[in-house]
PDB file of C-alpha atoms in Angstrom:
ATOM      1  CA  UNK A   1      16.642  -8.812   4.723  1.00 74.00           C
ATOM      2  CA  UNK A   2      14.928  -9.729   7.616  1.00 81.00           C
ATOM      3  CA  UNK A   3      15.599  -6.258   9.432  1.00 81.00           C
ATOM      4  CA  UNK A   4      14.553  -4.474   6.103  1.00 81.00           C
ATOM      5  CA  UNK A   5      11.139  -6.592   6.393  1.00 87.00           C
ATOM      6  CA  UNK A   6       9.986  -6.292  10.082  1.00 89.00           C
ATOM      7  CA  UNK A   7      10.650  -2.190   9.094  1.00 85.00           C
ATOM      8  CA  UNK A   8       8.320  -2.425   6.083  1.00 85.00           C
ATOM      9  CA  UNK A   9       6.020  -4.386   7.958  1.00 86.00           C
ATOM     10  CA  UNK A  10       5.402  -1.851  10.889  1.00 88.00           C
ATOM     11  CA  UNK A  11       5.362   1.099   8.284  1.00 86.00           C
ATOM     12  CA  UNK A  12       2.650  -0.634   6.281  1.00 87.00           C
ATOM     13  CA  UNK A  13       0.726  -1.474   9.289  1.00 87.00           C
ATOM     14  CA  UNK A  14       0.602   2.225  10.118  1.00 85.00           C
ATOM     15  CA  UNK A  15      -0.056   4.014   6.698  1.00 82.00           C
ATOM     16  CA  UNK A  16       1.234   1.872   3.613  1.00 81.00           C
ATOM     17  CA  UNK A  17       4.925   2.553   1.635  1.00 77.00           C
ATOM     18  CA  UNK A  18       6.498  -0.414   3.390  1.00 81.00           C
ATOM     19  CA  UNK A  19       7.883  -1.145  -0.241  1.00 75.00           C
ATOM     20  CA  UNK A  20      10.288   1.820   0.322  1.00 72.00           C
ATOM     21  CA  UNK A  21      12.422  -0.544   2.368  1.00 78.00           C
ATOM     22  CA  UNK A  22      11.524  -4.129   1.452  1.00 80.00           C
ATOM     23  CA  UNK A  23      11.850  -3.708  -2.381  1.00 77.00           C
ATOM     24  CA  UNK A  24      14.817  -1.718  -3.004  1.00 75.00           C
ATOM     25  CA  UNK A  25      16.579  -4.042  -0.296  1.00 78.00           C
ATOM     26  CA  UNK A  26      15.662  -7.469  -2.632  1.00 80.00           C
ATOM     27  CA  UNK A  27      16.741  -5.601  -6.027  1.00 76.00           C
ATOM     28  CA  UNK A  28      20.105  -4.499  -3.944  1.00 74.00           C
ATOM     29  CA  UNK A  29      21.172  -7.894  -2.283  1.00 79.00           C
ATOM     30  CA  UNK A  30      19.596  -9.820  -6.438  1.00 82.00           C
ATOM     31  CA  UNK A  31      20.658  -7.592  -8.605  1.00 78.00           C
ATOM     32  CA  UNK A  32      20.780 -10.355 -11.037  1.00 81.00           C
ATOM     33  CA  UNK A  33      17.485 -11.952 -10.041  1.00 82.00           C
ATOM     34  CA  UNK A  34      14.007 -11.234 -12.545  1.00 81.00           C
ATOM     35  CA  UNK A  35      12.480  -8.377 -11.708  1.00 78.00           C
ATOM     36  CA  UNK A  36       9.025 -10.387 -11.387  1.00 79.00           C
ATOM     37  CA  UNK A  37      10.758 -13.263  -9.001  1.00 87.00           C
ATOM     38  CA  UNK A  38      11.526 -10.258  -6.357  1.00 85.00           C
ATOM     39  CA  UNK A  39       8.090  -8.752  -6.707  1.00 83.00           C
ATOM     40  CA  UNK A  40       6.842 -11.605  -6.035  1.00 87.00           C
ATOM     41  CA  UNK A  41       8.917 -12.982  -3.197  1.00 91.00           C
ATOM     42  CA  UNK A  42       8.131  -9.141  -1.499  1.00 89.00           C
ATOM     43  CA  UNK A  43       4.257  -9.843  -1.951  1.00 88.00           C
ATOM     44  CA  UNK A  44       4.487 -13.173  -0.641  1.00 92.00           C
ATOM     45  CA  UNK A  45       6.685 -12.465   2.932  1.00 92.00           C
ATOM     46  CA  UNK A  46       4.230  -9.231   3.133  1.00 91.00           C
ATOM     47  CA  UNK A  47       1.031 -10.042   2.792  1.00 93.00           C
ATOM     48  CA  UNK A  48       1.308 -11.964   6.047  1.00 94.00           C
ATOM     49  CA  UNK A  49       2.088  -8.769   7.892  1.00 92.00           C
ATOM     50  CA  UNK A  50      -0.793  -6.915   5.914  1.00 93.00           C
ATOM     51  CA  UNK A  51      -3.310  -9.571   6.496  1.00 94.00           C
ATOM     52  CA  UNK A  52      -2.404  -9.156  10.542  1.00 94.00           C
ATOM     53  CA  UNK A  53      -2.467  -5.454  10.457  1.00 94.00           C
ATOM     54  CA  UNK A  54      -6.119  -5.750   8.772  1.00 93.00           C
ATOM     55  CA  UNK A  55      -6.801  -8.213  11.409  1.00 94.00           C
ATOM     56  CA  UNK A  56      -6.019  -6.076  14.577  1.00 93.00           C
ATOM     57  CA  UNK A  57      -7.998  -3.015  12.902  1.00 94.00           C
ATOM     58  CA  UNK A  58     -10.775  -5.300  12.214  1.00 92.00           C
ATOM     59  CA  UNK A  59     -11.324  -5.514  16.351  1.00 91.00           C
ATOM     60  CA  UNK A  60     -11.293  -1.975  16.982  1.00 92.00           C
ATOM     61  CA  UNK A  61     -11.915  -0.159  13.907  1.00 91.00           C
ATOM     62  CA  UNK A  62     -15.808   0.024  12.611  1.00 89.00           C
ATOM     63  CA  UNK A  63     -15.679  -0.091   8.601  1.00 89.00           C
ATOM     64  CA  UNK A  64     -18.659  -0.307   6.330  1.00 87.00           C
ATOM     65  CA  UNK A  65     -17.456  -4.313   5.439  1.00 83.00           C
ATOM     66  CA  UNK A  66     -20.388  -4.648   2.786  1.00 85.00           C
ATOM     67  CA  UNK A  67     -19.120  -1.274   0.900  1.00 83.00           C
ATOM     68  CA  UNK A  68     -15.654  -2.567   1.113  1.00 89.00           C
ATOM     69  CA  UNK A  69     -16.629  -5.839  -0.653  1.00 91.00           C
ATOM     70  CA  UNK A  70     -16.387  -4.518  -4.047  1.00 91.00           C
ATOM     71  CA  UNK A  71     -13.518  -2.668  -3.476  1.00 93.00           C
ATOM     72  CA  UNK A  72     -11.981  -5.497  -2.530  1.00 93.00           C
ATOM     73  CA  UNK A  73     -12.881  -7.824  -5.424  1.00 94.00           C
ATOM     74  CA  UNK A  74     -12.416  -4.985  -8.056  1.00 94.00           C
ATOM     75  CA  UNK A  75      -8.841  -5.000  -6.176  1.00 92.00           C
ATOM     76  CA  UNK A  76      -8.126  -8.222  -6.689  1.00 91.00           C
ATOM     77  CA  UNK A  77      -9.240  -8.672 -10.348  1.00 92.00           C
ATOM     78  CA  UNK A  78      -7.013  -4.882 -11.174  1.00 88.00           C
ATOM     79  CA  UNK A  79      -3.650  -6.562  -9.035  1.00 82.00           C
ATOM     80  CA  UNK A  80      -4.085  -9.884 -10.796  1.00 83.00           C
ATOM     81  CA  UNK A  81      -4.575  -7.903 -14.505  1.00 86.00           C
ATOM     82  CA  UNK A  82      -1.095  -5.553 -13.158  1.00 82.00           C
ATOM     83  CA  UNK A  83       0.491  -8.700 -12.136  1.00 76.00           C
ATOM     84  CA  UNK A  84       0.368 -10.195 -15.623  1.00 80.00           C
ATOM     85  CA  UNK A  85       1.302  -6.805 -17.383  1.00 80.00           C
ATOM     86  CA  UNK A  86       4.331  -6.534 -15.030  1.00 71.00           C
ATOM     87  CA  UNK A  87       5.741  -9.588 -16.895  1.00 70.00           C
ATOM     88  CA  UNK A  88       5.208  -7.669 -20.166  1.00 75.00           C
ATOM     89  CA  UNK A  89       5.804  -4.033 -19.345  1.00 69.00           C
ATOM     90  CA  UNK A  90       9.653  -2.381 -18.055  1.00 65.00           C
ATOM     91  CA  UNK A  91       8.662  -0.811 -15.213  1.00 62.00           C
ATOM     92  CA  UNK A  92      10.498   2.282 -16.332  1.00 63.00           C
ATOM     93  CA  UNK A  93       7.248   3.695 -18.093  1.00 64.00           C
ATOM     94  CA  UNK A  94       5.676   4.260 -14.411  1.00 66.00           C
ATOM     95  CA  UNK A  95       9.207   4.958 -12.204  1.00 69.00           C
ATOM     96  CA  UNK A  96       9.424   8.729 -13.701  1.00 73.00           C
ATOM     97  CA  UNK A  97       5.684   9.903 -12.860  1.00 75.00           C
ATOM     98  CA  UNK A  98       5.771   8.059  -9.642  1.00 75.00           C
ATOM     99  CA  UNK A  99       7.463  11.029  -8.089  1.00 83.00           C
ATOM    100  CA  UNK A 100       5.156  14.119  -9.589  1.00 84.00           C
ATOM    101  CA  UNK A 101       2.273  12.267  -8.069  1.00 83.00           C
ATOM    102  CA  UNK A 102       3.535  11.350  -5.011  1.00 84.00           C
ATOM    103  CA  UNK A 103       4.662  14.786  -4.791  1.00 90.00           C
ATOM    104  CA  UNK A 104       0.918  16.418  -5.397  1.00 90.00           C
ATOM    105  CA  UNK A 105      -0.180  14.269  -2.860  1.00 87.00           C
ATOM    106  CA  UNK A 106       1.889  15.124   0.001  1.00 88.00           C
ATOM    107  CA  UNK A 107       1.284  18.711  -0.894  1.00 91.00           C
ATOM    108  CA  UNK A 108      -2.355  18.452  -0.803  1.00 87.00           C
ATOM    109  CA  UNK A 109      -2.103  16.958   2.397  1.00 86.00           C
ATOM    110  CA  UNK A 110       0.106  19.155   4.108  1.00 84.00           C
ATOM    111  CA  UNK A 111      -2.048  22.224   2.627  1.00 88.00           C
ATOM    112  CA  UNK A 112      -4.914  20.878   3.935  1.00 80.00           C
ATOM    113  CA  UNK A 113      -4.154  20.523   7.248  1.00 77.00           C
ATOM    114  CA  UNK A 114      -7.789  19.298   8.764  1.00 77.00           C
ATOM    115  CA  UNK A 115      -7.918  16.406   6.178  1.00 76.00           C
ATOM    116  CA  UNK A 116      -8.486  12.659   7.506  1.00 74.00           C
ATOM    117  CA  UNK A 117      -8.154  14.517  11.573  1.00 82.00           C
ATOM    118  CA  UNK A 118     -12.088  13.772  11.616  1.00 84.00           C
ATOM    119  CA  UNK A 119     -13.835  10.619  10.303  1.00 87.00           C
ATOM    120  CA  UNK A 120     -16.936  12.315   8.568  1.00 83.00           C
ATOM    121  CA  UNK A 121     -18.278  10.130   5.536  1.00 87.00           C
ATOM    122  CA  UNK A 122     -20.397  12.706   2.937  1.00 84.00           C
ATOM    123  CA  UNK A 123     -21.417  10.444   0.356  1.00 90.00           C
ATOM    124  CA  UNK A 124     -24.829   7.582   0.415  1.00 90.00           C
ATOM    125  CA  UNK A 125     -24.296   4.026   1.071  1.00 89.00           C
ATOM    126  CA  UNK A 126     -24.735   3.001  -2.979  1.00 92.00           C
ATOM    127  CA  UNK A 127     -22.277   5.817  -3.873  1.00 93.00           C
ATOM    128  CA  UNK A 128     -19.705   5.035  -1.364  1.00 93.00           C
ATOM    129  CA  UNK A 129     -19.610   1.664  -2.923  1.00 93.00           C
ATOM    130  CA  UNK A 130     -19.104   2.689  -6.537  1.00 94.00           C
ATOM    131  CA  UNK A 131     -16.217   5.294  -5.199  1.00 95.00           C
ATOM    132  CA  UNK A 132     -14.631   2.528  -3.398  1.00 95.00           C
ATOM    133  CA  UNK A 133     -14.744   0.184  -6.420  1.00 95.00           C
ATOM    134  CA  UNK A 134     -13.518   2.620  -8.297  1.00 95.00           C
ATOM    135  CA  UNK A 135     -10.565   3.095  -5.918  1.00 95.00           C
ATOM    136  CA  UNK A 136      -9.807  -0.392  -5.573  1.00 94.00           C
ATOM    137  CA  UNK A 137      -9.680  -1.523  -9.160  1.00 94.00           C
ATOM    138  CA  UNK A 138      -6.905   1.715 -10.125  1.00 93.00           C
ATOM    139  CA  UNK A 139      -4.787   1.735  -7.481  1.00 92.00           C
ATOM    140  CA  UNK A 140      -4.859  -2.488  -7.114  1.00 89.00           C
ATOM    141  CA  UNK A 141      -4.076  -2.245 -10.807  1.00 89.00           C
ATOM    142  CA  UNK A 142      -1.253  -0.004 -10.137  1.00 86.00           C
ATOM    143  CA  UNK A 143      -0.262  -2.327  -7.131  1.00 81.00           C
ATOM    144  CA  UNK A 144       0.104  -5.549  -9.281  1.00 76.00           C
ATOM    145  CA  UNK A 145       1.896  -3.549 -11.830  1.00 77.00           C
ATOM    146  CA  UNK A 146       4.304  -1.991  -9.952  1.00 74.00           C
ATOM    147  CA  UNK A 147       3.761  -1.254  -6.457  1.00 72.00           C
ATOM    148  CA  UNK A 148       5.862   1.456  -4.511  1.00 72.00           C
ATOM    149  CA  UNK A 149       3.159   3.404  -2.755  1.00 78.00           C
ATOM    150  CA  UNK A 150       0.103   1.482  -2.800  1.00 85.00           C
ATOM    151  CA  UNK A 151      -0.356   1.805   0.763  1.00 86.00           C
ATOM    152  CA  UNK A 152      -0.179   5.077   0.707  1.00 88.00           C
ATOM    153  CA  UNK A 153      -2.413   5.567  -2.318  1.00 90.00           C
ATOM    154  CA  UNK A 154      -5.030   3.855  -0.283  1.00 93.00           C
ATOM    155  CA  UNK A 155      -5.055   5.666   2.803  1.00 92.00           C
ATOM    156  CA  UNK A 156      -5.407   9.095   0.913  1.00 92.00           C
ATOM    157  CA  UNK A 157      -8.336   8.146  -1.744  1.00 94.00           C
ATOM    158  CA  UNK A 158     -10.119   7.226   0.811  1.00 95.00           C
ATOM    159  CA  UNK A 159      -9.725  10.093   3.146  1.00 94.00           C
ATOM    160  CA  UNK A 160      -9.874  12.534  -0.177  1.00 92.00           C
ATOM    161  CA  UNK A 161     -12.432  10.892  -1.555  1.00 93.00           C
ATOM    162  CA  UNK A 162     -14.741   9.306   1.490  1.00 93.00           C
ATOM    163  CA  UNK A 163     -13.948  11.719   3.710  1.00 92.00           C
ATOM    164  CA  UNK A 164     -12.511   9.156   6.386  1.00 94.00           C
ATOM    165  CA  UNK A 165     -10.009   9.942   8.956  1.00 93.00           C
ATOM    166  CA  UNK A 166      -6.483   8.722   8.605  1.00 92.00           C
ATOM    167  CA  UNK A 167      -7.169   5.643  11.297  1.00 93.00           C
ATOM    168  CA  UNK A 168     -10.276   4.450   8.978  1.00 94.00           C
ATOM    169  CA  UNK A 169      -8.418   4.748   5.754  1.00 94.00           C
ATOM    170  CA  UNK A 170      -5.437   2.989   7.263  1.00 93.00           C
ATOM    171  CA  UNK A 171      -7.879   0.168   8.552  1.00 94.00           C
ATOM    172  CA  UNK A 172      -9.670   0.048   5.169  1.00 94.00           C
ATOM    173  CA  UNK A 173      -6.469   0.312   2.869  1.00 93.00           C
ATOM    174  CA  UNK A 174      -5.432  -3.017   4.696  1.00 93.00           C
ATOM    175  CA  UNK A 175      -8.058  -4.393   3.991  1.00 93.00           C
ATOM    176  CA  UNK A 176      -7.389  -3.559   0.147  1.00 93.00           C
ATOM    177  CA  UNK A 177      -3.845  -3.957  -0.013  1.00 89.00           C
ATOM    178  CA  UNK A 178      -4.391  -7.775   1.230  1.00 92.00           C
ATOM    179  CA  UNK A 179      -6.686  -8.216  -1.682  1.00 89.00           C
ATOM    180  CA  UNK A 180      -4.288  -7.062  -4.347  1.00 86.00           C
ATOM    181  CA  UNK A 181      -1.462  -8.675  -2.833  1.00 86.00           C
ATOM    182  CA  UNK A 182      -3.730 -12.201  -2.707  1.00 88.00           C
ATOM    183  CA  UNK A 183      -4.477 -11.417  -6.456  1.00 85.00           C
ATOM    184  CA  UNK A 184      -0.598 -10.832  -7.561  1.00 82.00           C
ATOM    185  CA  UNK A 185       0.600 -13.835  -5.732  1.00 88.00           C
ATOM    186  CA  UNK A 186      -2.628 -15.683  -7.914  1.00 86.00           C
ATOM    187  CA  UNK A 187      -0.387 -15.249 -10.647  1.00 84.00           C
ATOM    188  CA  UNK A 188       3.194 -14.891  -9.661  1.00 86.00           C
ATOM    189  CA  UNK A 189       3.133 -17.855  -7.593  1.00 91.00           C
ATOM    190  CA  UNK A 190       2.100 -20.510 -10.467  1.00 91.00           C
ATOM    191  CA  UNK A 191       4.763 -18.795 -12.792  1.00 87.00           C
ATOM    192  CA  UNK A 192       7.353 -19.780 -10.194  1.00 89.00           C
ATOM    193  CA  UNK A 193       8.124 -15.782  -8.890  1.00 88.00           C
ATOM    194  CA  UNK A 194       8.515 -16.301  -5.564  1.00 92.00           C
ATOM    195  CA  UNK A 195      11.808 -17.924  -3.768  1.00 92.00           C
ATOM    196  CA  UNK A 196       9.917 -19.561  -0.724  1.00 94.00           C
ATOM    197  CA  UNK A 197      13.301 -19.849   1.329  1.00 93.00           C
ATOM    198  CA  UNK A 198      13.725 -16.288   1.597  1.00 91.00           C
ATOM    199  CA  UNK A 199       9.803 -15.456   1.532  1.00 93.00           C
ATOM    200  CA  UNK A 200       8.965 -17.112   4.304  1.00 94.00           C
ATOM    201  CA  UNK A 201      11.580 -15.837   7.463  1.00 93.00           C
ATOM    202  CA  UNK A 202      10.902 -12.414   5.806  1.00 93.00           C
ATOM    203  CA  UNK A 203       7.089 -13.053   7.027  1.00 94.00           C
ATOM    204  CA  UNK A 204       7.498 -13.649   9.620  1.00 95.00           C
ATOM    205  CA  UNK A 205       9.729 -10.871  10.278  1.00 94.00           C
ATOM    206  CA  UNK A 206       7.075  -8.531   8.613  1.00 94.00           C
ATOM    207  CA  UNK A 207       4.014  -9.776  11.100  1.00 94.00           C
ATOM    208  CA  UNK A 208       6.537  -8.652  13.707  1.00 94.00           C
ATOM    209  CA  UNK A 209       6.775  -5.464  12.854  1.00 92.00           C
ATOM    210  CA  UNK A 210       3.215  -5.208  11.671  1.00 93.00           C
ATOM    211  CA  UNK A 211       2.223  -5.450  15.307  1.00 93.00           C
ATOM    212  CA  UNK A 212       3.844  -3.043  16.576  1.00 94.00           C
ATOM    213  CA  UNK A 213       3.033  -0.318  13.771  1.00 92.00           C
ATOM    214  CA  UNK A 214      -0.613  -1.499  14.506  1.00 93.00           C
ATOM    215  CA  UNK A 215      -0.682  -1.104  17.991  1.00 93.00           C
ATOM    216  CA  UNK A 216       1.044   2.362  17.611  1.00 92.00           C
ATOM    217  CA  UNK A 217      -1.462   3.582  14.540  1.00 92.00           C
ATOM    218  CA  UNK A 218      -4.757   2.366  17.509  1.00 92.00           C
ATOM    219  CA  UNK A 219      -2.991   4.114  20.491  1.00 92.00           C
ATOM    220  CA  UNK A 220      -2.013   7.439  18.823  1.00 90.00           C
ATOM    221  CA  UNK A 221      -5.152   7.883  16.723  1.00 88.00           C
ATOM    222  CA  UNK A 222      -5.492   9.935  13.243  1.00 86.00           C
ATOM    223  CA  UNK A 223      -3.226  12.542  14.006  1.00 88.00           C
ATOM    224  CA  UNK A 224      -0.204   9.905  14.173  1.00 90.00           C
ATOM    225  CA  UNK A 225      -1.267   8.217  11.212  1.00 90.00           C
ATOM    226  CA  UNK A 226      -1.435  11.863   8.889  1.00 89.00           C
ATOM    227  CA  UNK A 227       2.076  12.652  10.149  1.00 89.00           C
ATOM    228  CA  UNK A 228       3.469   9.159   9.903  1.00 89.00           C
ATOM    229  CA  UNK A 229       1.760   9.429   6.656  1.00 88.00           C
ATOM    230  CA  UNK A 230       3.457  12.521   5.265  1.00 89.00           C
ATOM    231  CA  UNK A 231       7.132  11.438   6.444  1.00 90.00           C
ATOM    232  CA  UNK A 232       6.832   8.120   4.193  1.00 87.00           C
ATOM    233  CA  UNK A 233       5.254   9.952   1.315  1.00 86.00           C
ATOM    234  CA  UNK A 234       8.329  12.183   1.295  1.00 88.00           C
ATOM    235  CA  UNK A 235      10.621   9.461   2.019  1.00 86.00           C
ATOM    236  CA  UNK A 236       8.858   7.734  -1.088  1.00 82.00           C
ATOM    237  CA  UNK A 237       9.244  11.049  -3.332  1.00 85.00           C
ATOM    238  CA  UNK A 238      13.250  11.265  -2.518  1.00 87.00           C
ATOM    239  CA  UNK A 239      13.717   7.621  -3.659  1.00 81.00           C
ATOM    240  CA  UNK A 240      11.873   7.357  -6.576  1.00 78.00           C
ATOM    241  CA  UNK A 241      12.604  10.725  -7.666  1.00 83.00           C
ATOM    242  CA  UNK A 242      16.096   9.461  -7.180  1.00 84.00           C
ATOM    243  CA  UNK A 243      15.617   6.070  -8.890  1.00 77.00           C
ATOM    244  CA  UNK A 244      13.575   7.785 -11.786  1.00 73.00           C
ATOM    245  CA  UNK A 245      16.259  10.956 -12.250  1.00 80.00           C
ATOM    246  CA  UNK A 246      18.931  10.848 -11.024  1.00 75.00           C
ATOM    247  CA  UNK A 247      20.348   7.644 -10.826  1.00 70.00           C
TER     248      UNK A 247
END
């Protein structure tokens, strides 16, 4: 597990999808185990390795923190509300559509191949903030709900949507992702979801590898983080397609 974590850890720190190794791992070694206990032990070993990936962006990366500040609550108030439905709902009801969408959005990305190069914002401060809002509350929703792909969701709403390049949304969807993890660990931690003594060596395994995908997403630039970006997404579409279909 620990392997499996420092992986997901330096994927997430470059573009998100980290689940893709650290969740299927904990539902392969537990197959047993509640579904909720493992979501939540995954949250709580990997928000320490999203929290130090937003941290080393923070230093180098210039976001707009005070458009990001309702994102960020509206994430944390949708990944608390998934959190609690994720105790009610089979998770079945999202696994088969996970794969259309994931695969529309690595299509659209590889079609258009100057999206997220070039960090050009087109939208006023005030509406900026709604869009972000808006993008924080669905997809940290989805993220308390579920999960596989927030990351990822992130990065490309707000280079689709903003206009930012890949190394701003990656920065930004950090940011985010923390949030909604913070939120889902509000709730599965008091409802005794999380097995501490195999949480917390996962952590730190995950910060470990969150440094080095950081350091590689601020040395290589945009242009690393779109392709990094569309190899996960397709990893992401083979294994859920598989889980949803096939298996």
């Amino acid at each position: 597990m620990l392997i499996a974590s420092a992986g997901a850890g330096l994927v997430d720190a470059i573009v998100g999808g980290g689940g893709l190794i650290i969740v299927p791992s904990l539902f392969g070694l537990f197959p047993q185990a509640v579904p909720a206990t493992l979501l939540g032990t995954n949250k709580a070993a990997s928000i320490w390795g999203t929290g130090w990936a937003a941290w080393q962006y923070a230093k180098q990366v210039t976001l707009p923190s005070s458009r990001l500040m309702g994102a960020i609550v509206a994430a944390m108030v949708g990944g608390l509300i998934g959190a609690w439905l994720a105790t009610l709902v089979p998770a079945s009801r999202f696994r088969a559509m996970l794969p259309i969408v994931l695969t529309a959005v690595w299509l659209y990305t590889l079609w258009r191949k100057d999206m997220g190069r070039h960090h050009a914002p087109h939208w006023s401060p005030q509406t900026e903030t709604l869009l972000t809002t808006g993008i924080g509350a669905s997809i940290g929703f989805y993220d308390g709900i579920f999960g596989p792909g927030t990351g990822s969701f992130f990065v490309f709403a707000l280079v689709r949507v903003l206009g930012w390049d890949f190394l701003h949304a990656s920065a930004g969807a950090k940011r985010l992702n923390f949030a909604t993890n913070v939120a889902a660990l509000a709730w599965f931690i008091p409802h005794g979801h999380v097995v501490w003594a195999l949480a917390l060596p996962m952590a730190m395994a995950n910060v470990a590898g969150s440094a080095i995908g950081t350091q590689l997403a601020l040395r290589h630039g945009a242009g690393f983080v779109r392709g990094a970006f569309l190899i996960v997404v397709g990893a992401l579409i083979l294994k859920t397609g598989w889980d949803a279909w096939l298996r």
